PDB file of C-alpha atoms in Angstrom:
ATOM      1  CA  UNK A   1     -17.522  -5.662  -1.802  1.00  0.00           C
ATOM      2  CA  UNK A   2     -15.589  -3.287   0.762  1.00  0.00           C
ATOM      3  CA  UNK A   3     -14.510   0.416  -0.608  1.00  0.00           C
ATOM      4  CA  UNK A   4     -13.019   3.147   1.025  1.00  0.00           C
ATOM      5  CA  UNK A   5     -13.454   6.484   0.178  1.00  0.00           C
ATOM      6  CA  UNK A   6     -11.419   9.816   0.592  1.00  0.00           C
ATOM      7  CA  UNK A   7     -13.302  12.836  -0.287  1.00  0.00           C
ATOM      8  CA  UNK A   8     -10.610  15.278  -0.457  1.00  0.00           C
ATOM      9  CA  UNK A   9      -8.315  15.051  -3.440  1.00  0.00           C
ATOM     10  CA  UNK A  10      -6.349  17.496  -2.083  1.00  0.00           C
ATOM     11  CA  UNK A  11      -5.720  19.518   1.361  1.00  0.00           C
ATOM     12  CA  UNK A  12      -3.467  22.127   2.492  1.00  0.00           C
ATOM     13  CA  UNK A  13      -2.751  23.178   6.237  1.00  0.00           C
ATOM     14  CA  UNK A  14      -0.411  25.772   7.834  1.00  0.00           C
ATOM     15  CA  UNK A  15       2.939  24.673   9.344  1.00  0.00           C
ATOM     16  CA  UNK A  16       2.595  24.155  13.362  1.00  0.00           C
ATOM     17  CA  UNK A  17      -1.359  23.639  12.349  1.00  0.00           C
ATOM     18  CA  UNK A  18      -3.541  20.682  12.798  1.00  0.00           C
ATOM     19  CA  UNK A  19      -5.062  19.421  10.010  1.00  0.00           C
ATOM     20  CA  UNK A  20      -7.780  16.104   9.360  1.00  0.00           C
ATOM     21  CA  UNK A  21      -8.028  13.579   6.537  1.00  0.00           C
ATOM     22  CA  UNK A  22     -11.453  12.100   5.951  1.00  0.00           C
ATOM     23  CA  UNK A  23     -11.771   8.376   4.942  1.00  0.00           C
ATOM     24  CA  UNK A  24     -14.814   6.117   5.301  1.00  0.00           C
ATOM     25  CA  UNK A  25     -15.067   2.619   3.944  1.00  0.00           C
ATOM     26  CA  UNK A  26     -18.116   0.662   3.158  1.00  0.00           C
ATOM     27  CA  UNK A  27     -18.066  -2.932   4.536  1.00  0.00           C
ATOM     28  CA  UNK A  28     -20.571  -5.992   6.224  1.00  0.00           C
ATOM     29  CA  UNK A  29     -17.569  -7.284   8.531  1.00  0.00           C
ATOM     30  CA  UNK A  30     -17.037  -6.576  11.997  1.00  0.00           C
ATOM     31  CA  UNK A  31     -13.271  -7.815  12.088  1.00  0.00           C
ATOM     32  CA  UNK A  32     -10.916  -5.420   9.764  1.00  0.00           C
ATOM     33  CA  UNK A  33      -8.022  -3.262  10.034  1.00  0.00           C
ATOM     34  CA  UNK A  34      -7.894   0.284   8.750  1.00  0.00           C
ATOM     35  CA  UNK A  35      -4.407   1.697   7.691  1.00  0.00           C
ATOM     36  CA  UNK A  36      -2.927   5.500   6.527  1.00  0.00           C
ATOM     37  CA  UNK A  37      -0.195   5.294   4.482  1.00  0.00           C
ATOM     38  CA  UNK A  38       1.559   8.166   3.531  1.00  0.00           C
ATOM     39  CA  UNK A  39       3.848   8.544   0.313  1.00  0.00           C
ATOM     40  CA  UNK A  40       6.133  11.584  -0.233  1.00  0.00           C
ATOM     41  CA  UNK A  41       7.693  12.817  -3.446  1.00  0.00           C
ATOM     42  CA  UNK A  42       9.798  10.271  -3.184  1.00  0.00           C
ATOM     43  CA  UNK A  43       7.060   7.658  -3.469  1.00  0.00           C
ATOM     44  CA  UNK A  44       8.241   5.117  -1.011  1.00  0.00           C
ATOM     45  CA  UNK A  45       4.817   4.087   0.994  1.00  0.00           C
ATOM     46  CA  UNK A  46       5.126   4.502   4.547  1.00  0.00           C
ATOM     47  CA  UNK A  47       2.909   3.226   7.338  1.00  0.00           C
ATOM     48  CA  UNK A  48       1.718   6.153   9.711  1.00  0.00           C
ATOM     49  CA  UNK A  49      -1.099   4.207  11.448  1.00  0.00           C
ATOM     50  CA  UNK A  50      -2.538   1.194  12.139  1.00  0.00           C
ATOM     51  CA  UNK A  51      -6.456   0.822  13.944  1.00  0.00           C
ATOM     52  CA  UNK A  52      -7.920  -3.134  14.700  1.00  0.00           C
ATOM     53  CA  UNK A  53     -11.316  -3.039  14.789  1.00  0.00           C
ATOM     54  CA  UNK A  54     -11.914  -4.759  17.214  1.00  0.00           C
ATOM     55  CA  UNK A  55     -10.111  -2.287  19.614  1.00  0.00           C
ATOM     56  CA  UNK A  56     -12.157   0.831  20.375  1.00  0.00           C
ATOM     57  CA  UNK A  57      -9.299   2.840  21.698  1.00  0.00           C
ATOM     58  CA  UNK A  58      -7.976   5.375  18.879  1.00  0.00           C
ATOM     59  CA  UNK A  59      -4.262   4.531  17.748  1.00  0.00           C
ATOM     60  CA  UNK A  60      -1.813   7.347  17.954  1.00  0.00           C
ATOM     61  CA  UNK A  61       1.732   7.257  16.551  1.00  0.00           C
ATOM     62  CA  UNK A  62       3.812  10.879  17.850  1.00  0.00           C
ATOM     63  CA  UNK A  63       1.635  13.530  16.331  1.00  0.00           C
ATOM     64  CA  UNK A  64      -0.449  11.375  14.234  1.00  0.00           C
ATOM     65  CA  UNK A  65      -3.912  10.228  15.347  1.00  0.00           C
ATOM     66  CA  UNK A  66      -7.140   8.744  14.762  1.00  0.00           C
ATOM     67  CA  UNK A  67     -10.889   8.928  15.161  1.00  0.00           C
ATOM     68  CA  UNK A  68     -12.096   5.576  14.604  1.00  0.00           C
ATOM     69  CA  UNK A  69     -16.041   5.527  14.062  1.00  0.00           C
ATOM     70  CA  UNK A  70     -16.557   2.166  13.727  1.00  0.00           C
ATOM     71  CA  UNK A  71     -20.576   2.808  13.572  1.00  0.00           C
ATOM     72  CA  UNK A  72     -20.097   5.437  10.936  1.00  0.00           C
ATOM     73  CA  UNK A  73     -17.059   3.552   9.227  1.00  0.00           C
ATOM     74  CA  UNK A  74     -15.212   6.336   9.517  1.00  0.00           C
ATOM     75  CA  UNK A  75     -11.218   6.657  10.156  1.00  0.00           C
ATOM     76  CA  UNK A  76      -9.586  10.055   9.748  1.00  0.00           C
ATOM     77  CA  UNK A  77      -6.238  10.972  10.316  1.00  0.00           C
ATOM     78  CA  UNK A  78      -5.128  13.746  12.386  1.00  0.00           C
ATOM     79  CA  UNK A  79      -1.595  15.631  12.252  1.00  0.00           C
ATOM     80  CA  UNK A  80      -0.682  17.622  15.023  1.00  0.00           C
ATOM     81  CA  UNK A  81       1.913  20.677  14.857  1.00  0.00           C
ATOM     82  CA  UNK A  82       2.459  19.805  10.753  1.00  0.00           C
ATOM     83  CA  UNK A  83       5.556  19.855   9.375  1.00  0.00           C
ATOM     84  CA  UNK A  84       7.205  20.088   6.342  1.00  0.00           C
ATOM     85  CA  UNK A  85       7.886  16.702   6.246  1.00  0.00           C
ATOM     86  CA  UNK A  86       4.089  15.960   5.907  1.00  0.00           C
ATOM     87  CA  UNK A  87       3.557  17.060   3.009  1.00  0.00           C
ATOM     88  CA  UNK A  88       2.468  13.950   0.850  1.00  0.00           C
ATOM     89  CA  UNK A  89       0.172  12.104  -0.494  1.00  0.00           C
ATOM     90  CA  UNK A  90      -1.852   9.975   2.482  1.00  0.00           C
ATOM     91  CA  UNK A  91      -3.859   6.923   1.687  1.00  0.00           C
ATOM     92  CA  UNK A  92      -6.351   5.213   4.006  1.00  0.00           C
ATOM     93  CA  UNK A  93      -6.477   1.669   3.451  1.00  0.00           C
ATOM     94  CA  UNK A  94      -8.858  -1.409   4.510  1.00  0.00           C
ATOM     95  CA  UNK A  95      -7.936  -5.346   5.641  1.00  0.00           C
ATOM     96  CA  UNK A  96     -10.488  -7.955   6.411  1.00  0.00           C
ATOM     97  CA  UNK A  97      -9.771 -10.088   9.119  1.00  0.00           C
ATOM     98  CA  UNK A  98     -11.738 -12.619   8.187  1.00  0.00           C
ATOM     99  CA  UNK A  99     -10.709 -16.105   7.565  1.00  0.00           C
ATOM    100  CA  UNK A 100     -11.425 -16.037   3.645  1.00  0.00           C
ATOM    101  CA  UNK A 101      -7.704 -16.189   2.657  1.00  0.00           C
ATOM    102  CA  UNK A 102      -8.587 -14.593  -0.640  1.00  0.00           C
ATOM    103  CA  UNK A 103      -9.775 -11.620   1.291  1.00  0.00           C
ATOM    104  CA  UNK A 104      -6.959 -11.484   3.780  1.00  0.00           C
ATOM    105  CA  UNK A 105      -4.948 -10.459   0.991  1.00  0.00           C
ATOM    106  CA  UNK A 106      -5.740  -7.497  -0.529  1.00  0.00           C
ATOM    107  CA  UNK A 107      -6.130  -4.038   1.045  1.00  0.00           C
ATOM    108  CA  UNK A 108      -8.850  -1.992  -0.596  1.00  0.00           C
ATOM    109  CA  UNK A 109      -7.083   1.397  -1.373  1.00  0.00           C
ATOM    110  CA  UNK A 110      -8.511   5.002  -0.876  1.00  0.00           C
ATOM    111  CA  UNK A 111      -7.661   7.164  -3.996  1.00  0.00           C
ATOM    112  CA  UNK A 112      -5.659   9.306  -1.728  1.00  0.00           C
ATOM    113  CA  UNK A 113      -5.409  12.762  -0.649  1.00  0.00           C
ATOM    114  CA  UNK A 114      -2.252  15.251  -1.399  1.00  0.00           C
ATOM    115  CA  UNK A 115      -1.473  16.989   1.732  1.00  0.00           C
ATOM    116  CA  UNK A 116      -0.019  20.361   1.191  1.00  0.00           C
ATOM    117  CA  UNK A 117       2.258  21.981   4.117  1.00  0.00           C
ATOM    118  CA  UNK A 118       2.466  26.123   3.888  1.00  0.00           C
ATOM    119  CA  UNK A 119       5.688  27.603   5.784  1.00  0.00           C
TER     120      UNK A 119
ATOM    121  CA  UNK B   1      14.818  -6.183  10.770  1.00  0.00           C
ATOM    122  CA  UNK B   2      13.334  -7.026   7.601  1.00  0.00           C
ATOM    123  CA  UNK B   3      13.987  -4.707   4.678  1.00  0.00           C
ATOM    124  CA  UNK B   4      12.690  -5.030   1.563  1.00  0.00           C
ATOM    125  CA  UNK B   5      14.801  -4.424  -1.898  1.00  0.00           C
ATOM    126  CA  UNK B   6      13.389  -3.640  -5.515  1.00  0.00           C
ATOM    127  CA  UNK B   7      15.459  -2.892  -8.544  1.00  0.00           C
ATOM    128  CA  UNK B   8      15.644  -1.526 -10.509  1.00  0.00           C
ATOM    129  CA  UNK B   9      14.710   1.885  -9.660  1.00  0.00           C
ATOM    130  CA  UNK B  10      13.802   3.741 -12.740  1.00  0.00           C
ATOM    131  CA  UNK B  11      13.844   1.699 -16.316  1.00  0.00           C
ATOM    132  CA  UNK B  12      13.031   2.798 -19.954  1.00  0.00           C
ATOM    133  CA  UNK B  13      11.916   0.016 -22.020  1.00  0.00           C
ATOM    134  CA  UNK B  14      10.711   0.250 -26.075  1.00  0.00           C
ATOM    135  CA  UNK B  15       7.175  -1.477 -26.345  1.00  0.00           C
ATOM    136  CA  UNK B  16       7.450  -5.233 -27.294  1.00  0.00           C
ATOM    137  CA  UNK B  17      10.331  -5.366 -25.288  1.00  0.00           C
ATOM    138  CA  UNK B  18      10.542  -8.191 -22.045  1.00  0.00           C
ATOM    139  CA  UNK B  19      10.752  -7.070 -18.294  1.00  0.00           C
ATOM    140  CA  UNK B  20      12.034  -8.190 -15.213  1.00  0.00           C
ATOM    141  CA  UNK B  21      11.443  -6.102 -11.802  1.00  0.00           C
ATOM    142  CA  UNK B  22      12.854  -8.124  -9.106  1.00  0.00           C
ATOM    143  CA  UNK B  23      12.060  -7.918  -5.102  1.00  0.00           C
ATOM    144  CA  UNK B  24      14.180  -9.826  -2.394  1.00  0.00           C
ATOM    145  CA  UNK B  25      13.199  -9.844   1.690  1.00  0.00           C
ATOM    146  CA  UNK B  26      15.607  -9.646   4.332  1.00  0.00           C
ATOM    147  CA  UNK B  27      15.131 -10.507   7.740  1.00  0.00           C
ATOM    148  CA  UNK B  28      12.175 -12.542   7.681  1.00  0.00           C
ATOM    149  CA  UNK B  29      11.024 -15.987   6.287  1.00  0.00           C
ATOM    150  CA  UNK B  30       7.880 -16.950   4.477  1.00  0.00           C
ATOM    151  CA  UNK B  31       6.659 -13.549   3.763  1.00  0.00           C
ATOM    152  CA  UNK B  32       3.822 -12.870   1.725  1.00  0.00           C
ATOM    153  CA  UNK B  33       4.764 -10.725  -0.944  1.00  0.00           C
ATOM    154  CA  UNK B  34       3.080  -8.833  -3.510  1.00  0.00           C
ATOM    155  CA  UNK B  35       2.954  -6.388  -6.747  1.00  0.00           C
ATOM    156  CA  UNK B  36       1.080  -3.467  -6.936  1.00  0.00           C
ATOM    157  CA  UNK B  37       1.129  -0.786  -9.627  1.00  0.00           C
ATOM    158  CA  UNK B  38       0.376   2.698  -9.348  1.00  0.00           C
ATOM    159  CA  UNK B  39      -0.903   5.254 -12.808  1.00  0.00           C
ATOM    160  CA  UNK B  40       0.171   8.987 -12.147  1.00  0.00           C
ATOM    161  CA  UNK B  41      -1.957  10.194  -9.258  1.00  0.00           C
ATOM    162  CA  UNK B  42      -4.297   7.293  -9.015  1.00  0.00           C
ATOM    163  CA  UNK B  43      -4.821   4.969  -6.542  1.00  0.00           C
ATOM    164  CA  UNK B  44      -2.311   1.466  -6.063  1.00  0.00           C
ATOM    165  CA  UNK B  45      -3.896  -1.589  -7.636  1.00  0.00           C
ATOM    166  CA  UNK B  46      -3.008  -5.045  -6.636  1.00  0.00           C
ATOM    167  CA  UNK B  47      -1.539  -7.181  -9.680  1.00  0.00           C
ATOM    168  CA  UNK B  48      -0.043 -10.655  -8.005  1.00  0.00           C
ATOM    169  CA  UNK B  49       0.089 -12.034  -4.711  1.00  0.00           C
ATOM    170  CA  UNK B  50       1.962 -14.818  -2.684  1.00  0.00           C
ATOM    171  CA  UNK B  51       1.876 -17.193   0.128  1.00  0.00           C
ATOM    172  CA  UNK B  52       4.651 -19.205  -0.820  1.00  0.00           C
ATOM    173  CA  UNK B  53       7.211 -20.431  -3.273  1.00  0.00           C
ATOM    174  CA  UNK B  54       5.798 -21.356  -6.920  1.00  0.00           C
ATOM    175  CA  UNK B  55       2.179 -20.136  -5.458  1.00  0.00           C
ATOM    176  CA  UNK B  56       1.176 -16.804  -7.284  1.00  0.00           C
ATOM    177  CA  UNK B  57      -2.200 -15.279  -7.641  1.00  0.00           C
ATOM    178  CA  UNK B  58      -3.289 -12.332  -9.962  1.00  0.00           C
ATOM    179  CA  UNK B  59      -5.500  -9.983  -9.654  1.00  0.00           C
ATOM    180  CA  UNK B  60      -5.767  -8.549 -12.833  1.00  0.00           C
ATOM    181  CA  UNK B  61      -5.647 -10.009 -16.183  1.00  0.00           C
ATOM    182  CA  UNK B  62      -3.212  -8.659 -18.499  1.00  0.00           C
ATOM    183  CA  UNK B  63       0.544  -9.638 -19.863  1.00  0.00           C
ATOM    184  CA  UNK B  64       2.324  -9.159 -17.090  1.00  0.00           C
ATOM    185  CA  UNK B  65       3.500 -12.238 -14.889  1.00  0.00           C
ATOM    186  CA  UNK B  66       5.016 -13.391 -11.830  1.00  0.00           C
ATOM    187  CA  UNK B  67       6.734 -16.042  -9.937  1.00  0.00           C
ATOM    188  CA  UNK B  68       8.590 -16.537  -6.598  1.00  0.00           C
ATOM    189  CA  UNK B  69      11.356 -19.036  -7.598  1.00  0.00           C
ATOM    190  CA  UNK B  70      12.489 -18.416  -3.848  1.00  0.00           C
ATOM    191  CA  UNK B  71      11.138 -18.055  -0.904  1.00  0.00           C
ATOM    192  CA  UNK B  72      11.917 -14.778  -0.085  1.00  0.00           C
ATOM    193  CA  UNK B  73      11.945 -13.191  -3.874  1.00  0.00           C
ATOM    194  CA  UNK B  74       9.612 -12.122  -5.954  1.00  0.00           C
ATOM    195  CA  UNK B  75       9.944 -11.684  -9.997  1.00  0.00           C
ATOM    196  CA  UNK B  76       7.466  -9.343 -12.033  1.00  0.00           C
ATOM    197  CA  UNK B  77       8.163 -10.189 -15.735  1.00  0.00           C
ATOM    198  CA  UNK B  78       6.400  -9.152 -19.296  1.00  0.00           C
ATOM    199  CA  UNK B  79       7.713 -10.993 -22.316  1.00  0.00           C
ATOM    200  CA  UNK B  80       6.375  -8.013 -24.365  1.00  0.00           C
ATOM    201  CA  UNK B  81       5.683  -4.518 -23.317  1.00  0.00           C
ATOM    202  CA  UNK B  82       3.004  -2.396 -24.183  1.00  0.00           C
ATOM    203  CA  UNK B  83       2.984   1.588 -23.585  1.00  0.00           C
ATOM    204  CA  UNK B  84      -0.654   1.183 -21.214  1.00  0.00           C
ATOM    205  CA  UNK B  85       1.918  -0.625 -18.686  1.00  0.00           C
ATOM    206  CA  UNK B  86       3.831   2.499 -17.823  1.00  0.00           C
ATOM    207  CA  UNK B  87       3.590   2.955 -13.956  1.00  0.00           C
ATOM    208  CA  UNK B  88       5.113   2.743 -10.677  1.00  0.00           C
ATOM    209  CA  UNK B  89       5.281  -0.884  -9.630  1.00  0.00           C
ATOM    210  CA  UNK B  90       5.825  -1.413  -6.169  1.00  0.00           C
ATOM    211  CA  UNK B  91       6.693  -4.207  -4.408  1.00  0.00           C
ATOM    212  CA  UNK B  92       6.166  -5.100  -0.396  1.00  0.00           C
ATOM    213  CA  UNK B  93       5.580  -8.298   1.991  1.00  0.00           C
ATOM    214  CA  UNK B  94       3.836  -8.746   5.082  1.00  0.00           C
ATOM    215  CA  UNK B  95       3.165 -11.811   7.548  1.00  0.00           C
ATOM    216  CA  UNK B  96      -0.278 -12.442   8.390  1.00  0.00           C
ATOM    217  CA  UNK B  97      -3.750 -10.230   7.433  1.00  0.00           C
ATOM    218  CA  UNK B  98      -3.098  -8.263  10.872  1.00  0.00           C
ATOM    219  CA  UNK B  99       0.209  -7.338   9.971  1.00  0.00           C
ATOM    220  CA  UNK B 100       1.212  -4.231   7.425  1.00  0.00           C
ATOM    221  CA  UNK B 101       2.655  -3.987   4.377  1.00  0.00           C
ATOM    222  CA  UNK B 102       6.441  -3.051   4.355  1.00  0.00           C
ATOM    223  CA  UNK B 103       6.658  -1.507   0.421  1.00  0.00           C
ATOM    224  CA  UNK B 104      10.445  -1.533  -1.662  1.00  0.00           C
ATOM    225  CA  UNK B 105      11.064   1.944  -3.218  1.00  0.00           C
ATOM    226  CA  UNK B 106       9.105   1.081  -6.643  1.00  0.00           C
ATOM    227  CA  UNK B 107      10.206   0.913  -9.853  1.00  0.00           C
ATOM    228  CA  UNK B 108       9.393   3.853 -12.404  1.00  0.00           C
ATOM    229  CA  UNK B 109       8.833   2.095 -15.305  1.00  0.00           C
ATOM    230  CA  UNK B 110       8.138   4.059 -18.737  1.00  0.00           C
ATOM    231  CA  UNK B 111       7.626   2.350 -21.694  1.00  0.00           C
ATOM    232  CA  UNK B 112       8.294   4.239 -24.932  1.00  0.00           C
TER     233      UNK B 112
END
């Protein structure tokens, strides 16, 4: 069975500063998608990023990025210039893309990491 | 555009008592939608998902239930509460396993 695994609980980074999220995910497919999701006090989810596996070119949304290591199974999230705005908690989440439709459903969830933004 | 609607936003129920958490889509047709819960700083866990009108899959076994009576609505119901299903219940849709999930706001439910 796929996991995913974030091995900070908790981060902090200095406004303007860049600052990385670690996620890997354990899995036998070659066709996934990898996901951040990032969820403020407020608690509404939000997508920040989406990655295909298939594609080795990293996605970028604005100041968010990733390093897709698809040989490591590895997908951090970057955040350029952070703002106060970032500060949340950020999930990294996993999709197979396989044609199991049991296994197209469900996203296997990282336990998150709180991201911290210091003025 | 789709949007996504879940009410209602914060309830208070006394254990034993029934529950209804609804979810409507907007903007889109034959969405996949599902309900996920979420303990205090824990990870979300998938509870129901569904392809399609009257077709509902759980995840997890417990007394919670659900049902799509239309196509674009989704119903998460209990006829009797207990306190261990205090949470954040969220609901959100997507179209195909490529595609993202769009969440609702969640509903803080507290069961006393």
């Amino acid at each position: 069975a796929q996991t995913v695994t974030q091995s900070q609980p908790e981060m902090s980074v200095q406004e303007a500063e860049t600052v990385t999220l670690s996620c890997t995910y354990d899995t036998s497919e070659s066709d996934y998608y990898l996901f951040w999701y990032k969820q403020p006090p407020s608690r509404q989810m939000i997508l920040v990023i989406r990655q295909e596996a298939y594609k080795q070119q990293n996605a970028t949304e604005n100041r968010f990025s990733v390093n897709f290591q698809k040989a490591a199974k590895s997908f951090s999230l970057k955040i350029s210039d952070s703002q106060l705005g970032d500060a949340a908690m950020y999930f990294c989440a996993y999709r197979s893309a396989g044609l199991n439709a049991g296994n197209n459903r469900k996203l296997i969830w990282g336990l998150g990491t709180s991201l911290a933004v210091n003025p | 555009s789709q949007t996504i609607h879940q009410w209602p936003a914060t309830l208070v129920q006394p254990v034993g008592s029934p529950l209804s958490l609804e979810c409507t889509v907007e903007g889109t047709s034959n969405p996949n939608l599902y309900w996920y819960r979420q303990a205090a700083g824990r990870g979300l866990q998938l509870l129901f998902y569904s392809v399609g009108i009257g077709q509902i899959s759980s995840e997890v076994p417990q007394n919670l239930s659900a049902s799509r009576p239309q196509d674009r609505q989704f119903i998460l119901s209990s006829k009797k509460l207990l306190l261990s299903d205090s949470g954040f219940y969220l609901c959100a849709w997507d179209r195909d396993r490529g595609s993202p999930l769009h969440f609702g706001n969640g509903t803080r439910l507290t069961v006393t």
